[in-house]
Tab-separated table of C-alpha atoms in Angstrom:
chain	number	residue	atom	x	y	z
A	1	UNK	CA	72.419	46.523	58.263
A	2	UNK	CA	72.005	44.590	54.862
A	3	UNK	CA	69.720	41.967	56.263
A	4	UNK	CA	67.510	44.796	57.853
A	5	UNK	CA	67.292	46.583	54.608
A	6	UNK	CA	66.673	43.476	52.521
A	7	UNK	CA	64.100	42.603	55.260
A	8	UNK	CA	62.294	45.935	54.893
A	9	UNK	CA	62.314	46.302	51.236
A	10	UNK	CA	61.486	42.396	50.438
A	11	UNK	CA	57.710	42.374	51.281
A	12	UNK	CA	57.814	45.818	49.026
A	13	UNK	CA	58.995	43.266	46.139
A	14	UNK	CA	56.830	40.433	46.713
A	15	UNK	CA	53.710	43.309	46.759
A	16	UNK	CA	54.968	44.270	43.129
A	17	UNK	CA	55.037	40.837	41.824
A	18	UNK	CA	51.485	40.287	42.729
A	19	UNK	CA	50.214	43.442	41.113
A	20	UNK	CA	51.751	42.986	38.068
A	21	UNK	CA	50.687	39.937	37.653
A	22	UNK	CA	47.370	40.894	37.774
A	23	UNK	CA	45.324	43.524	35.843
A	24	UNK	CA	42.084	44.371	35.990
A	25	UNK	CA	40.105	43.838	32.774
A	26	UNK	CA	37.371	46.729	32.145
A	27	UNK	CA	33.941	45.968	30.229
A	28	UNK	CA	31.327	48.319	29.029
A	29	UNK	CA	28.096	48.113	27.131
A	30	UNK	CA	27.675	50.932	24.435
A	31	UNK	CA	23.590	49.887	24.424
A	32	UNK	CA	21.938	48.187	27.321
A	33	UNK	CA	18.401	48.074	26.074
A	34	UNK	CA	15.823	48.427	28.563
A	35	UNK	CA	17.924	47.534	31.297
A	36	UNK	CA	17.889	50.309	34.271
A	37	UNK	CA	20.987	52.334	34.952
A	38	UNK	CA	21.366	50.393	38.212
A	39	UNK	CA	21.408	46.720	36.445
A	40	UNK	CA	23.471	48.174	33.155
A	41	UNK	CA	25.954	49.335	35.795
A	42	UNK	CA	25.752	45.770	37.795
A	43	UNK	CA	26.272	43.812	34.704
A	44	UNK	CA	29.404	45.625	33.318
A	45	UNK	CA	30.940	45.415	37.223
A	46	UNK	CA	30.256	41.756	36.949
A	47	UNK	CA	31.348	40.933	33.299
A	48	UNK	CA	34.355	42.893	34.009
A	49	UNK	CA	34.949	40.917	36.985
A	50	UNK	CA	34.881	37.399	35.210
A	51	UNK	CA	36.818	38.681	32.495
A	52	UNK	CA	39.251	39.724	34.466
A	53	UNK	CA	39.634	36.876	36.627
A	54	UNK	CA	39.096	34.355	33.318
A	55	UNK	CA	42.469	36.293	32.217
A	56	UNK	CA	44.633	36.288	35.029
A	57	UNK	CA	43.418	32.893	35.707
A	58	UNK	CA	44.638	32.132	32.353
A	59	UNK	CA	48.231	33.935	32.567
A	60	UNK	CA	48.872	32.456	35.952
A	61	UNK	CA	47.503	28.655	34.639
A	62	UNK	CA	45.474	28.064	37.393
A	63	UNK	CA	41.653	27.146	37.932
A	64	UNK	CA	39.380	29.707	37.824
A	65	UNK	CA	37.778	31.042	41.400
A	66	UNK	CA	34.219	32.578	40.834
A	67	UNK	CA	34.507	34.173	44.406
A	68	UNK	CA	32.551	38.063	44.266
A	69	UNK	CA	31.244	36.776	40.614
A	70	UNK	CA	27.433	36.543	40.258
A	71	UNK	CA	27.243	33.215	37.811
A	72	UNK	CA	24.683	30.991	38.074
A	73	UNK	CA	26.174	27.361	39.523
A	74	UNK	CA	25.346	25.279	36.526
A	75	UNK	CA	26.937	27.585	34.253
A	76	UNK	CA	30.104	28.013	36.769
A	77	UNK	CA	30.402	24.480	36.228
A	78	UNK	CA	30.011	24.113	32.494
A	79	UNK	CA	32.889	26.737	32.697
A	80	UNK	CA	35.180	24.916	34.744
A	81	UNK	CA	34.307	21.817	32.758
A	82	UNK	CA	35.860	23.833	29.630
A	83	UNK	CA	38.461	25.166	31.334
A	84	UNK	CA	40.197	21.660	32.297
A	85	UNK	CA	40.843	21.592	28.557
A	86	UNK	CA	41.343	24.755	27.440
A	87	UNK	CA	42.590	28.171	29.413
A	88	UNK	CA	42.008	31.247	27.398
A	89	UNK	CA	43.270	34.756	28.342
A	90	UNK	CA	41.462	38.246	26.827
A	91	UNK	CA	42.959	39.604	24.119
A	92	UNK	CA	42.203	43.105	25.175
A	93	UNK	CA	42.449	45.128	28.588
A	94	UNK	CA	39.238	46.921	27.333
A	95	UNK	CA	35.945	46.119	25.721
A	96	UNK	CA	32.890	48.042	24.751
A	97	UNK	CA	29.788	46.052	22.956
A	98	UNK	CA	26.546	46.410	22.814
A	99	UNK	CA	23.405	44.160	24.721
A	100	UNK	CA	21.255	41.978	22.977
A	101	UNK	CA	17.993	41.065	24.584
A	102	UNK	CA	16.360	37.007	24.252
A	103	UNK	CA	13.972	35.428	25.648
A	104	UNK	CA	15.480	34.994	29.006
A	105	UNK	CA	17.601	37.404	29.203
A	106	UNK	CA	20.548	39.659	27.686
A	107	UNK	CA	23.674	38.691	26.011
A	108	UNK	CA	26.893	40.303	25.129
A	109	UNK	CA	28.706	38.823	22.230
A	110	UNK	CA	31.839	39.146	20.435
A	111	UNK	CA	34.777	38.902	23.368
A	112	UNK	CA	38.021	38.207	21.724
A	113	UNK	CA	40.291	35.431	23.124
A	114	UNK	CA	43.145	33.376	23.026
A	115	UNK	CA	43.310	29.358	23.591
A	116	UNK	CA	45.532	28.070	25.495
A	117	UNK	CA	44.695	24.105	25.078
A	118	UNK	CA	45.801	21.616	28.133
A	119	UNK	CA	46.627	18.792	26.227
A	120	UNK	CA	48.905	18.502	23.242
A	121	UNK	CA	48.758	18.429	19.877
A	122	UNK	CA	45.918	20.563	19.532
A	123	UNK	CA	46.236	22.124	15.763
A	124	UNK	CA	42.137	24.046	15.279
A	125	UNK	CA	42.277	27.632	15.525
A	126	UNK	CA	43.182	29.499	18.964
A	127	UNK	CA	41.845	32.962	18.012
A	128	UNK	CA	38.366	32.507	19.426
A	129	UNK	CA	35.382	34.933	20.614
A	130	UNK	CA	32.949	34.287	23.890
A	131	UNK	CA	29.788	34.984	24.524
A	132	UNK	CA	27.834	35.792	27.668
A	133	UNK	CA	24.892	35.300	28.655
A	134	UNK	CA	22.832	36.841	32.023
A	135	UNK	CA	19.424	37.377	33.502
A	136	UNK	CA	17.395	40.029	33.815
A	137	UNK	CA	19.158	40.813	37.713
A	138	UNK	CA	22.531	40.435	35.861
A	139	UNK	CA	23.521	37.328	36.792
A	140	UNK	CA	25.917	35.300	34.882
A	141	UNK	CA	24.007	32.308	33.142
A	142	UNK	CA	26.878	31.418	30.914
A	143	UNK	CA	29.930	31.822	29.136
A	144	UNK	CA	30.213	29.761	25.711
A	145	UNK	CA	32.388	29.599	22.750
A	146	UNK	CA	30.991	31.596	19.484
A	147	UNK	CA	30.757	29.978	16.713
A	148	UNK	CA	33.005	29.441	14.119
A	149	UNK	CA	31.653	32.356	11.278
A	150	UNK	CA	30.433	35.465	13.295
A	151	UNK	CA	29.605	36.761	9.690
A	152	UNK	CA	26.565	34.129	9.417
A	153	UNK	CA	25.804	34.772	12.824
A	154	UNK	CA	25.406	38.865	12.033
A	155	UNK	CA	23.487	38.266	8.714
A	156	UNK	CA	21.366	35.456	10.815
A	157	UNK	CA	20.550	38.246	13.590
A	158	UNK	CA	19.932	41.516	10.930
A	159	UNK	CA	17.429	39.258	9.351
A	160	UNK	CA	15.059	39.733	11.820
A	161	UNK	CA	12.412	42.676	11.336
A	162	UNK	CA	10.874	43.224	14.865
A	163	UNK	CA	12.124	43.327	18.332
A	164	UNK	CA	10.960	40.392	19.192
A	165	UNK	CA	11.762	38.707	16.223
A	166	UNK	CA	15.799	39.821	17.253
A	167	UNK	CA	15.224	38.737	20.718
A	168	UNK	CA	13.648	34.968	19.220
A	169	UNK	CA	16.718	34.689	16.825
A	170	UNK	CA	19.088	35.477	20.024
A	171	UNK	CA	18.142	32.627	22.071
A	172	UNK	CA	18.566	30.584	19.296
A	173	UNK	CA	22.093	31.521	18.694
A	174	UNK	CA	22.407	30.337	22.630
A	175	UNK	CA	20.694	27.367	22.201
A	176	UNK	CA	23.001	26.526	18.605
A	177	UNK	CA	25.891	27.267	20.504
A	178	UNK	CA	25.195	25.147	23.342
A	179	UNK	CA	24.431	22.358	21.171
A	180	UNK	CA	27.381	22.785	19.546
A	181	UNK	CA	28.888	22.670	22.614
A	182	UNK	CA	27.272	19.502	24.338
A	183	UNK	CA	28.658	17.198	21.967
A	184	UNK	CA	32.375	18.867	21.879
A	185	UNK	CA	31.791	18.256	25.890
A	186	UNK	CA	30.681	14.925	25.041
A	187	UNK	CA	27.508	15.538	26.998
A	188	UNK	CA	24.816	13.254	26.588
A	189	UNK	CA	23.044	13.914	29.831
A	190	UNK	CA	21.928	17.729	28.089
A	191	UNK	CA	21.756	16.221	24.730
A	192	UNK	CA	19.116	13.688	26.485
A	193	UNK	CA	17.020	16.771	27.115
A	194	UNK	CA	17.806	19.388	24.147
A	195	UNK	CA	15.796	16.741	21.882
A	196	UNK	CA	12.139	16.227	22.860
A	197	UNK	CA	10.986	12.453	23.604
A	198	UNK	CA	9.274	11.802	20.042
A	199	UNK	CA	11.924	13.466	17.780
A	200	UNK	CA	12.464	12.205	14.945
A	201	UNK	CA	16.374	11.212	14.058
A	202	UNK	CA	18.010	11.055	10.391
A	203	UNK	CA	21.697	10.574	10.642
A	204	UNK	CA	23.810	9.612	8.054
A	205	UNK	CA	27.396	7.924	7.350
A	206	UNK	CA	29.676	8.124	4.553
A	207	UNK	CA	31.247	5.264	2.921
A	208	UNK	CA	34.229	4.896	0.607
A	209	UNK	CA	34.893	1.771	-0.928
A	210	UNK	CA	38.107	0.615	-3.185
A	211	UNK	CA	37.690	-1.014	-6.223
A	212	UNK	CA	39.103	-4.862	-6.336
A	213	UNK	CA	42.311	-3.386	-8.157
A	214	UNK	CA	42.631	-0.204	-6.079
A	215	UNK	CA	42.296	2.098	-8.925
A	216	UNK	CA	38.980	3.824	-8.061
A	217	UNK	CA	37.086	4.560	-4.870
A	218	UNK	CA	33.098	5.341	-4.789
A	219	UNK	CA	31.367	7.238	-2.198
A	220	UNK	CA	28.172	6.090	-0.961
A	221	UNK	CA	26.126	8.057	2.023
A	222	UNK	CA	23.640	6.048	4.330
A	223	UNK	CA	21.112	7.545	5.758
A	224	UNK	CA	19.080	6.066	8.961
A	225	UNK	CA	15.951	6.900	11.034
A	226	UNK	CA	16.016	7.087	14.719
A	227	UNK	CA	14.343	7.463	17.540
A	228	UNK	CA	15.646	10.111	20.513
A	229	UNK	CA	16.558	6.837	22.588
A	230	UNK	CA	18.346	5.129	19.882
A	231	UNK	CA	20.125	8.532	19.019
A	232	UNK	CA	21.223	9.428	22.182
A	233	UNK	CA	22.123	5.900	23.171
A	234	UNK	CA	24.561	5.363	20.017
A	235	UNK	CA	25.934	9.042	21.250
A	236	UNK	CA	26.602	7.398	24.912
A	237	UNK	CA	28.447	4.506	22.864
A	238	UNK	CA	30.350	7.112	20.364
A	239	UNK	CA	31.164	9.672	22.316
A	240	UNK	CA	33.142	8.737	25.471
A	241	UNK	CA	35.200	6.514	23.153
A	242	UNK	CA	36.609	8.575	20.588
A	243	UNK	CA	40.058	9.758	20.267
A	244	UNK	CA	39.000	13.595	19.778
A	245	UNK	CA	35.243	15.316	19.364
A	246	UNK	CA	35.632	18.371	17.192
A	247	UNK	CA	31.492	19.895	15.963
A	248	UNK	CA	31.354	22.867	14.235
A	249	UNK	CA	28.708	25.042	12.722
A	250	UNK	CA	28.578	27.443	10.126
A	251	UNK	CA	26.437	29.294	8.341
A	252	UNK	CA	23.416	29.400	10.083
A	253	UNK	CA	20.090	30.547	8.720
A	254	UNK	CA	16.351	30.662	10.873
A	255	UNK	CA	13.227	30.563	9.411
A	256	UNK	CA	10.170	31.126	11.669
A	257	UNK	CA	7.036	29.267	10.637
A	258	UNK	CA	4.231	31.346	9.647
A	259	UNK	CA	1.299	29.423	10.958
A	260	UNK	CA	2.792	28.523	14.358
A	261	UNK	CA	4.802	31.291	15.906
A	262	UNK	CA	6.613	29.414	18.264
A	263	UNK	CA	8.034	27.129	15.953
A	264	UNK	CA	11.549	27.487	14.138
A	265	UNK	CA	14.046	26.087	11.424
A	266	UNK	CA	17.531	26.228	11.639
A	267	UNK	CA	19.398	25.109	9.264
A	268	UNK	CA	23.143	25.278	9.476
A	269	UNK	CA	26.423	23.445	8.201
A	270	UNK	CA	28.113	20.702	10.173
A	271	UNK	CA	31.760	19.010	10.294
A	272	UNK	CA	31.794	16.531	12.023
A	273	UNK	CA	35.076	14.722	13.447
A	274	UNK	CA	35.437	11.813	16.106
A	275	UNK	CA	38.033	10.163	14.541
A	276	UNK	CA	35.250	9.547	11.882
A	277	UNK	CA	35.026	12.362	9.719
A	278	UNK	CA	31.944	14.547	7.287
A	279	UNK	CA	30.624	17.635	6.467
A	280	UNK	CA	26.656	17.975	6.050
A	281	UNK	CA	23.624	20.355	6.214
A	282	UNK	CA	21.779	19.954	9.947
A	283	UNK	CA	17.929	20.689	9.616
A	284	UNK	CA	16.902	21.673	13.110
A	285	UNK	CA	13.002	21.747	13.932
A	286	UNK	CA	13.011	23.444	16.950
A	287	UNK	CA	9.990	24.172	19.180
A	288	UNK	CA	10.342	27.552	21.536
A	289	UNK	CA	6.665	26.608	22.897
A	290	UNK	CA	8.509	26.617	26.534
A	291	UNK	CA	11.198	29.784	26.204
A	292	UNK	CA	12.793	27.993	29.247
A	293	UNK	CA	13.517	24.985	27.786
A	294	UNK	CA	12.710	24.333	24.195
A	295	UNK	CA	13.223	21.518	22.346
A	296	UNK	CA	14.359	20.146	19.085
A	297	UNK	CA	11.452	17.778	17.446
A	298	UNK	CA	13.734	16.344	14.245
A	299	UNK	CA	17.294	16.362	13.467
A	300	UNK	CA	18.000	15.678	9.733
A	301	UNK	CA	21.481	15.752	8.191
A	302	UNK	CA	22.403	15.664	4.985
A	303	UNK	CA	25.910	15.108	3.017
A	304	UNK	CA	27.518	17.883	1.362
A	305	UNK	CA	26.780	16.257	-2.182
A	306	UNK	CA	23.939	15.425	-1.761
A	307	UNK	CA	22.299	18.357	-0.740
A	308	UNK	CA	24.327	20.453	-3.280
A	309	UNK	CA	22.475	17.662	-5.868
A	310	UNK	CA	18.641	18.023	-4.024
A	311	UNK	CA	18.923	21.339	-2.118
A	312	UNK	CA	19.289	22.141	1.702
A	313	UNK	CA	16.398	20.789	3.123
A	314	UNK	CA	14.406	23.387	5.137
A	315	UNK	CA	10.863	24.478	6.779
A	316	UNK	CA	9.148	24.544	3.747
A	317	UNK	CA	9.564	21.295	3.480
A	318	UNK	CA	8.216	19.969	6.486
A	319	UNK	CA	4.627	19.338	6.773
A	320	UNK	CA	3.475	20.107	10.573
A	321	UNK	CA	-0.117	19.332	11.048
């Protein structure tokens, strides 16, 4: 009689456990633009959908399966890639935000997560937000990591004064944060084709040297011009090699040039640490000439002294014929 009883009520038990360890994860957008009622209520169905399976995924540690989520392949992938270092769960069961068009798209911004890193002694911040990004059907065209001071980011975005001025600045912000993101990946192969064939490359390195008796150190920054090639080569050599890759930006700022429309400067704060560590102003000269794919035409960086000394370098300071 036992056995029959513990044979009827067991698959009750095992039904439980699996609910429980799942929960649904809901998603709406308190302003969807000019998106029909139809596509607004697509999107939040499949937003709600990754989120939710990006959290249980996350609870359970297991790989995420993109099964019944629309998501472009590419940026399933870059996902996936992420997620073999880092599993995050949602912080919430429930989130409202608003839409922001771009160029290509929409985006929702400002998810709140937690890291939980695959390999040990990881000691940067786990408190995170993501950001999505989707077509104009409401497919899923990726899912990155905002960045570091969504203050900057806000005052960045309020600075525009027209529509399409917002929408410009937004896939910007995409583009910044996939940058970002293509060198924390260690991915030359996207670097290769963020920067445009004839950019123009100033890096820089910091050095300290000890005085014969060990009593004083000086600090000397060297600066160096390079082609994309060379750039992207010394990046292959750098990269792949280093202990740990940790980019971020901060404090972002966008200028649009007045002359030529589709041209941009982005300035923004770096740290930079592959074992070798700095922190520097990045001038970005970016051209949005192809929406699809634009491109960055010169890459300057400059060290925090320096710059404090001479000023940030920025668009009014490039000359473009």
């Amino acid at each position: 009689m036992l056995k029959k009883i513990i044979r009827t009520i067991l698959p009750v038990i095992c039904f439980l456990t699996v609910t429980t360890a799942s929960a649904d994860v809901r998603f709406r957008m308190t302003s969807s633009g000019d998106m029909t009622k139809e596509t607004a209520a697509k999107v939040e169905k499949n937003i709600a959908a990754l989120l939710t399976e990006i959290d249980n995924a996350g609870k359970q540690g297991r790989e995420l399966n993109f099964t019944g989520i629309n998501i472009e392949p590419n940026a399933a992938k870059r996902l996936g890639q992420w997620w073999k270092r880092f599993h995050f769960v949602c912080d919430r069961s429930s989130y409202a935000t608003k839409c922001l068009a771009d160029l290509q798209g929409y985006q929702i911004r400002g998810i709140d997560i937690t890291l939980k890193p695959q390999t040990a002694g990881y000691k940067q911040q786990l408190d995170r937000q993501l950001n999505i990004s989707f077509d104009r059907s409401g497919t899923i065209t990726g899912v990155r990591q905002a960045l570091e001071n969504q203050e900057d980011v806000q005052k960045m975005l309020n600075a525009s004064n027209a529509v399409t001025d917002m929408a410009l600045r937004s896939e910007i912000l995409k583009f910044v944060e996939d940058l970002r993101c293509y060198y924390n990946e260690r991915d030359t192969a996207s670097l290769n084709k963020i920067y445009s064939e004839d950019a123009l490359i100033i890096t820089g390195s910091v050095i300290t040297t000890k005085s014969s008796d060990g009593s004083k150190f000086t600090r000397d920054t060297r600066y160096k011009v390079q082609s994309k090639q060379e750039y992207i080569e010394k990046l292959k050599r750098i990269l792949p090699n280093a202990p740990h890759v940790k980019i971020e930006f901060d404090r972002v700022s966008v200028v649009r040039h007045g002359a030529k429309p589709h041209i941009f400067g982005v300035t923004l704060h770096q740290k930079w640490d592959t074992g070798y560590k700095d922190e520097g102003w990045l001038f970005l000269l970016w051209d949005f000439s192809n929406p699809n794919a634009p491109q960055i035409n010169l890459r300057s960086w400059q060290e925090e002294s320096v710059a404090a000394r001479d000023g940030v370098l920025g668009l009014p300071d490039i000359f473009i014929p």
